[in-house]
XYZ file of C-alpha atoms in Angstrom:
327
model
C 1.230 29.582 22.666
C 0.766 26.025 21.361
C 0.977 25.471 17.590
C -2.349 24.618 15.995
C -2.629 21.250 14.276
C -5.427 19.442 12.482
C -5.944 15.696 12.839
C -8.228 14.653 9.985
C -8.477 10.907 10.505
C -9.927 8.812 13.298
C -7.110 7.926 15.706
C -6.867 6.465 19.183
C -7.433 8.846 22.097
C -3.877 8.201 23.322
C -2.564 9.688 20.074
C -4.737 12.782 20.465
C -3.563 13.162 24.056
C 0.077 12.898 23.012
C -0.284 15.568 20.354
C -2.446 17.682 22.667
C 0.337 17.901 25.263
C 2.270 20.259 23.000
C -0.256 21.384 20.378
C -3.738 22.821 20.050
C -5.605 19.991 18.318
C -8.538 20.416 15.927
C -9.971 16.949 15.349
C -12.024 15.617 12.453
C -12.763 11.877 12.570
C -13.394 12.021 8.834
C -13.750 14.532 6.039
C -16.975 14.737 4.056
C -19.243 17.377 2.553
C -20.352 18.460 6.031
C -16.930 18.726 7.672
C -14.804 19.995 4.761
C -15.852 23.675 5.082
C -14.813 23.697 8.742
C -11.617 21.843 7.903
C -10.528 24.454 5.354
C -11.468 27.270 7.711
C -9.190 25.802 10.403
C -6.477 25.095 7.846
C -5.780 28.805 7.328
C -3.733 29.082 10.513
C -2.718 25.450 11.086
C 0.993 24.703 11.443
C 0.652 20.940 11.163
C -1.741 18.329 9.800
C -1.962 14.606 10.535
C -3.984 12.108 8.505
C -3.925 10.137 5.265
C -5.374 10.016 1.783
C -5.925 13.736 1.315
C -4.433 15.108 -1.894
C -1.999 17.839 -0.866
C -0.971 19.892 -3.877
C -0.463 23.528 -4.857
C -4.172 24.338 -4.590
C -4.356 22.852 -1.096
C -1.166 24.520 0.089
C -2.397 27.943 -1.007
C -5.040 27.595 1.708
C -2.465 26.655 4.369
C 0.048 29.541 4.511
C 1.343 28.670 7.997
C 1.833 24.960 7.434
C 5.174 23.560 8.650
C 4.657 19.791 8.949
C 2.550 17.283 6.989
C 2.334 13.943 8.778
C 1.030 11.141 6.546
C -0.324 8.048 8.343
C 0.876 5.784 5.559
C 4.026 4.309 4.132
C 2.965 5.526 0.680
C 2.900 9.225 -0.101
C 1.645 9.465 -3.675
C -1.020 11.846 -2.331
C 1.694 14.436 -1.645
C 3.026 16.873 -4.238
C 6.553 16.818 -2.837
C 8.089 19.499 -5.098
C 5.394 21.998 -4.083
C 5.645 21.010 -0.431
C 9.431 21.273 -0.376
C 9.401 24.586 -2.242
C 7.311 25.985 0.604
C 9.812 24.640 3.162
C 7.258 22.255 4.673
C 8.363 18.939 6.160
C 6.546 15.849 4.871
C 6.675 12.582 6.813
C 5.344 9.027 6.551
C 5.079 5.868 8.660
C 7.077 2.962 7.199
C 8.481 -0.114 8.977
C 5.711 -0.558 11.573
C 3.342 -1.927 8.912
C 5.687 -4.170 6.934
C 4.718 -7.438 8.623
C 0.982 -6.737 8.612
C 0.967 -5.895 4.906
C 3.130 -8.939 4.135
C 0.646 -11.132 6.038
C -2.202 -9.706 3.958
C -0.417 -10.117 0.638
C 0.731 -13.647 1.349
C -2.727 -14.555 2.609
C -4.169 -13.153 -0.619
C -1.710 -15.244 -2.613
C -2.722 -18.403 -0.752
C -6.440 -17.639 -0.995
C -6.161 -17.099 -4.745
C -4.056 -20.200 -5.375
C -6.330 -22.470 -3.360
C -9.557 -20.693 -4.438
C -10.603 -20.245 -0.819
C -13.237 -17.480 -1.211
C -14.880 -19.287 -4.119
C -15.023 -22.616 -2.275
C -16.086 -20.963 0.957
C -19.102 -19.588 -0.891
C -19.809 -22.996 -2.399
C -20.034 -24.507 1.093
C -22.118 -21.686 2.563
C -24.567 -21.686 -0.324
C -25.252 -25.380 0.140
C -23.645 -26.443 -3.160
C -21.150 -28.814 -1.521
C -23.147 -32.015 -1.919
C -20.446 -34.574 -2.731
C -16.704 -35.032 -2.865
C -15.012 -32.218 -4.741
C -13.733 -32.947 -8.226
C -10.817 -31.600 -10.252
C -12.883 -28.616 -11.348
C -12.513 -27.300 -7.790
C -8.785 -27.978 -7.402
C -6.379 -25.140 -6.716
C -2.613 -25.046 -7.232
C 0.277 -25.635 -4.839
C 2.205 -22.691 -3.470
C 5.132 -24.443 -1.794
C 8.278 -24.899 -3.916
C 6.877 -22.666 -6.676
C 8.869 -19.655 -7.916
C 7.821 -16.315 -6.452
C 8.582 -13.102 -8.315
C 8.544 -9.921 -6.218
C 8.470 -6.571 -7.999
C 9.668 -4.053 -5.420
C 12.020 -5.494 -2.787
C 11.503 -2.804 -0.152
C 10.463 -3.409 3.431
C 7.200 -5.170 2.585
C 8.756 -7.066 -0.317
C 11.468 -8.390 1.984
C 8.865 -9.441 4.572
C 6.992 -11.354 1.847
C 10.246 -12.972 0.731
C 10.903 -14.072 4.322
C 7.553 -15.856 4.494
C 8.042 -17.455 1.088
C 11.608 -18.627 1.690
C 11.387 -19.924 5.243
C 7.743 -20.986 5.266
C 7.119 -22.338 1.763
C 10.567 -23.194 0.341
C 9.937 -20.940 -2.650
C 12.741 -19.881 -4.985
C 12.573 -16.080 -5.165
C 13.160 -13.743 -8.096
C 12.974 -10.005 -7.611
C 13.082 -6.814 -9.617
C 13.904 -3.506 -7.963
C 15.405 -0.099 -8.732
C 18.626 -1.383 -7.182
C 19.867 -4.703 -5.867
C 18.939 -5.715 -2.331
C 21.996 -7.624 -1.187
C 20.472 -8.459 2.175
C 17.523 -10.167 0.463
C 19.919 -12.065 -1.777
C 21.971 -13.306 1.167
C 19.103 -13.997 3.594
C 16.446 -15.399 1.247
C 18.652 -16.520 -1.686
C 16.668 -14.090 -3.835
C 17.853 -13.622 -7.413
C 17.905 -10.181 -8.992
C 16.570 -10.077 -12.555
C 14.961 -7.850 -15.145
C 11.202 -7.315 -15.147
C 10.909 -9.369 -18.348
C 12.840 -12.285 -16.877
C 10.685 -12.223 -13.750
C 7.455 -12.246 -15.743
C 8.661 -15.147 -17.879
C 9.870 -17.361 -15.031
C 7.727 -16.739 -11.933
C 4.726 -18.858 -10.972
C 3.448 -16.171 -8.598
C 4.067 -12.481 -9.253
C 3.604 -9.985 -6.434
C 3.665 -6.257 -7.168
C 4.850 -4.105 -4.230
C 6.262 -0.924 -5.764
C 5.331 2.576 -4.602
C 3.290 4.647 -7.044
C 5.531 7.106 -8.868
C 5.538 8.517 -12.419
C 7.862 5.669 -13.444
C 5.755 2.889 -11.877
C 2.334 4.046 -13.106
C 0.924 1.180 -15.213
C 4.214 -0.659 -14.749
C 2.404 -3.939 -15.390
C 0.386 -3.892 -18.578
C -0.419 -5.843 -21.717
C 3.230 -6.582 -22.547
C 3.995 -7.950 -19.088
C 0.848 -10.077 -18.856
C 1.611 -11.654 -22.237
C 5.067 -12.612 -20.966
C 3.668 -14.413 -17.924
C 2.962 -18.133 -17.805
C -0.622 -19.167 -18.476
C -0.460 -20.790 -15.041
C 0.792 -17.596 -13.340
C -1.064 -15.924 -10.486
C -0.705 -12.153 -10.176
C -1.090 -10.349 -6.838
C -1.175 -6.577 -6.381
C -0.655 -5.138 -2.897
C 0.913 -1.828 -3.911
C -1.338 0.773 -5.535
C -4.047 0.236 -8.129
C -2.508 2.643 -10.618
C 0.694 0.578 -10.877
C -1.309 -1.813 -13.078
C -3.082 -1.237 -16.370
C -6.429 -2.550 -15.114
C -7.916 -2.946 -18.581
C -4.934 -5.075 -19.586
C -5.371 -7.186 -16.443
C -9.024 -7.808 -17.282
C -8.073 -8.796 -20.818
C -5.312 -11.131 -19.615
C -7.745 -12.913 -17.289
C -10.509 -13.140 -19.868
C -8.122 -14.465 -22.533
C -6.505 -17.023 -20.229
C -3.092 -15.350 -20.481
C -2.742 -15.782 -16.696
C -4.535 -18.163 -14.352
C -5.814 -15.836 -11.639
C -5.300 -12.615 -9.709
C -5.463 -11.488 -6.085
C -6.076 -7.775 -5.546
C -6.080 -5.504 -2.512
C -5.861 -2.244 -4.490
C -7.614 -0.738 -7.518
C -7.367 2.222 -9.853
C -10.580 3.585 -8.356
C -11.316 2.970 -4.685
C -13.872 1.837 -3.740
C -14.037 -0.156 -6.972
C -17.275 0.181 -8.951
C -19.722 -2.688 -8.247
C -20.081 -3.331 -11.974
C -16.334 -3.602 -12.642
C -15.591 -6.752 -14.704
C -12.994 -7.933 -12.168
C -15.764 -8.482 -9.622
C -17.605 -10.976 -11.816
C -14.625 -13.307 -12.246
C -14.353 -16.439 -10.074
C -10.576 -16.503 -10.591
C -10.085 -13.055 -9.016
C -9.920 -12.629 -5.240
C -10.658 -9.090 -4.110
C -10.050 -7.309 -0.808
C -11.039 -3.733 0.155
C -7.498 -2.326 0.564
C -6.867 -3.909 3.974
C -3.064 -4.211 3.775
C -2.246 -2.691 7.176
C -5.773 -2.833 8.575
C -5.310 -4.311 12.030
C -5.932 -2.360 15.211
C -2.395 -2.940 16.453
C -0.685 -1.786 13.284
C -2.903 1.230 12.670
C -2.248 2.347 16.256
C 1.513 2.052 15.731
C 1.220 4.014 12.495
C -0.744 6.855 14.081
C 1.641 6.944 17.038
C 4.596 7.246 14.686
C 2.796 9.918 12.669
C 2.154 11.862 15.876
C 5.838 11.642 16.797
C 6.798 12.882 13.321
C 4.413 15.813 13.713
C 5.435 16.890 17.206
C 9.179 16.665 16.585
C 8.884 18.595 13.339
C 6.956 21.396 15.025
C 9.616 21.495 17.751
C 12.244 22.213 15.120
C 13.730 18.723 15.307
C 14.185 16.192 12.532
C 11.256 13.731 12.466
C 12.294 10.054 12.384
C 10.728 9.529 8.957
C 11.176 12.686 6.943
C 10.443 12.156 3.246
C 11.716 15.392 1.694
C 15.149 15.635 3.273
C 16.046 18.486 0.913
C 13.999 20.716 3.190
C 16.362 20.165 6.144
C 18.790 22.921 5.244
C 15.909 25.339 5.003
C 13.936 24.671 8.194
C 16.293 23.186 10.797
């Protein structure tokens, strides 16, 4: 008898077919008030789930007594209560690596767009307000040869450093839980404290995962340390920044501008003060949002799921402590 799994996110038909070869698949393209009752009904005897964004904690797990594998279609896994999941001997997996370049493209594009004020000037042209040669009031700032500070030199951070070093001749500072010797050798990146990075960098990119220690990692203290000409870019998670402190820093001229792909609340409220600022470029959390990358992510998530249900170690198992218990 095939194990029952729930796919609760829209994925390509090839992914459903792959999982369906070895599993009974219950498919929900999305979860809303209409589909949630059916989802939880099916969850009672599901052995695996595949999707992203759903908060999986003690309350959720109580409704899934047969669950063996949780396959997250995401590199981040702050939606997973890992201690509770591991205690129940459930494997939790994610999908890193395949999205590093796509996210780095997005973040670096956001940095460029913010520095050169591209969205603002695009709107000026389209609204018919470009009636003469532009003046200094419309000038942006150079990116090349400026110092880039990367907070979080993981896979995406390293991909951003690659673009900065080889494409824009940018000196690179970085702050991380531990030193990344490969980044130091390949991109001439310099390891430093968070304070030193904030003081010295012209562009500051935040790429840390969201954990209890990184929640509101960047706040009033850090913004006050930054140069008044600094541009801050967040491509990690909204909660890694004290959003109120960011608003204050922008309003008070403590930093020059910000580029954001993530927010404390998503979607962000239409009346949020960040949305009324010309010196803030905002994106709707599109980091890995290309068809090619999302397909690779769902394919990897499917592989994680199927191998885990077969009693094998998935390629990207998060809670390795569970290995001695289930394999």
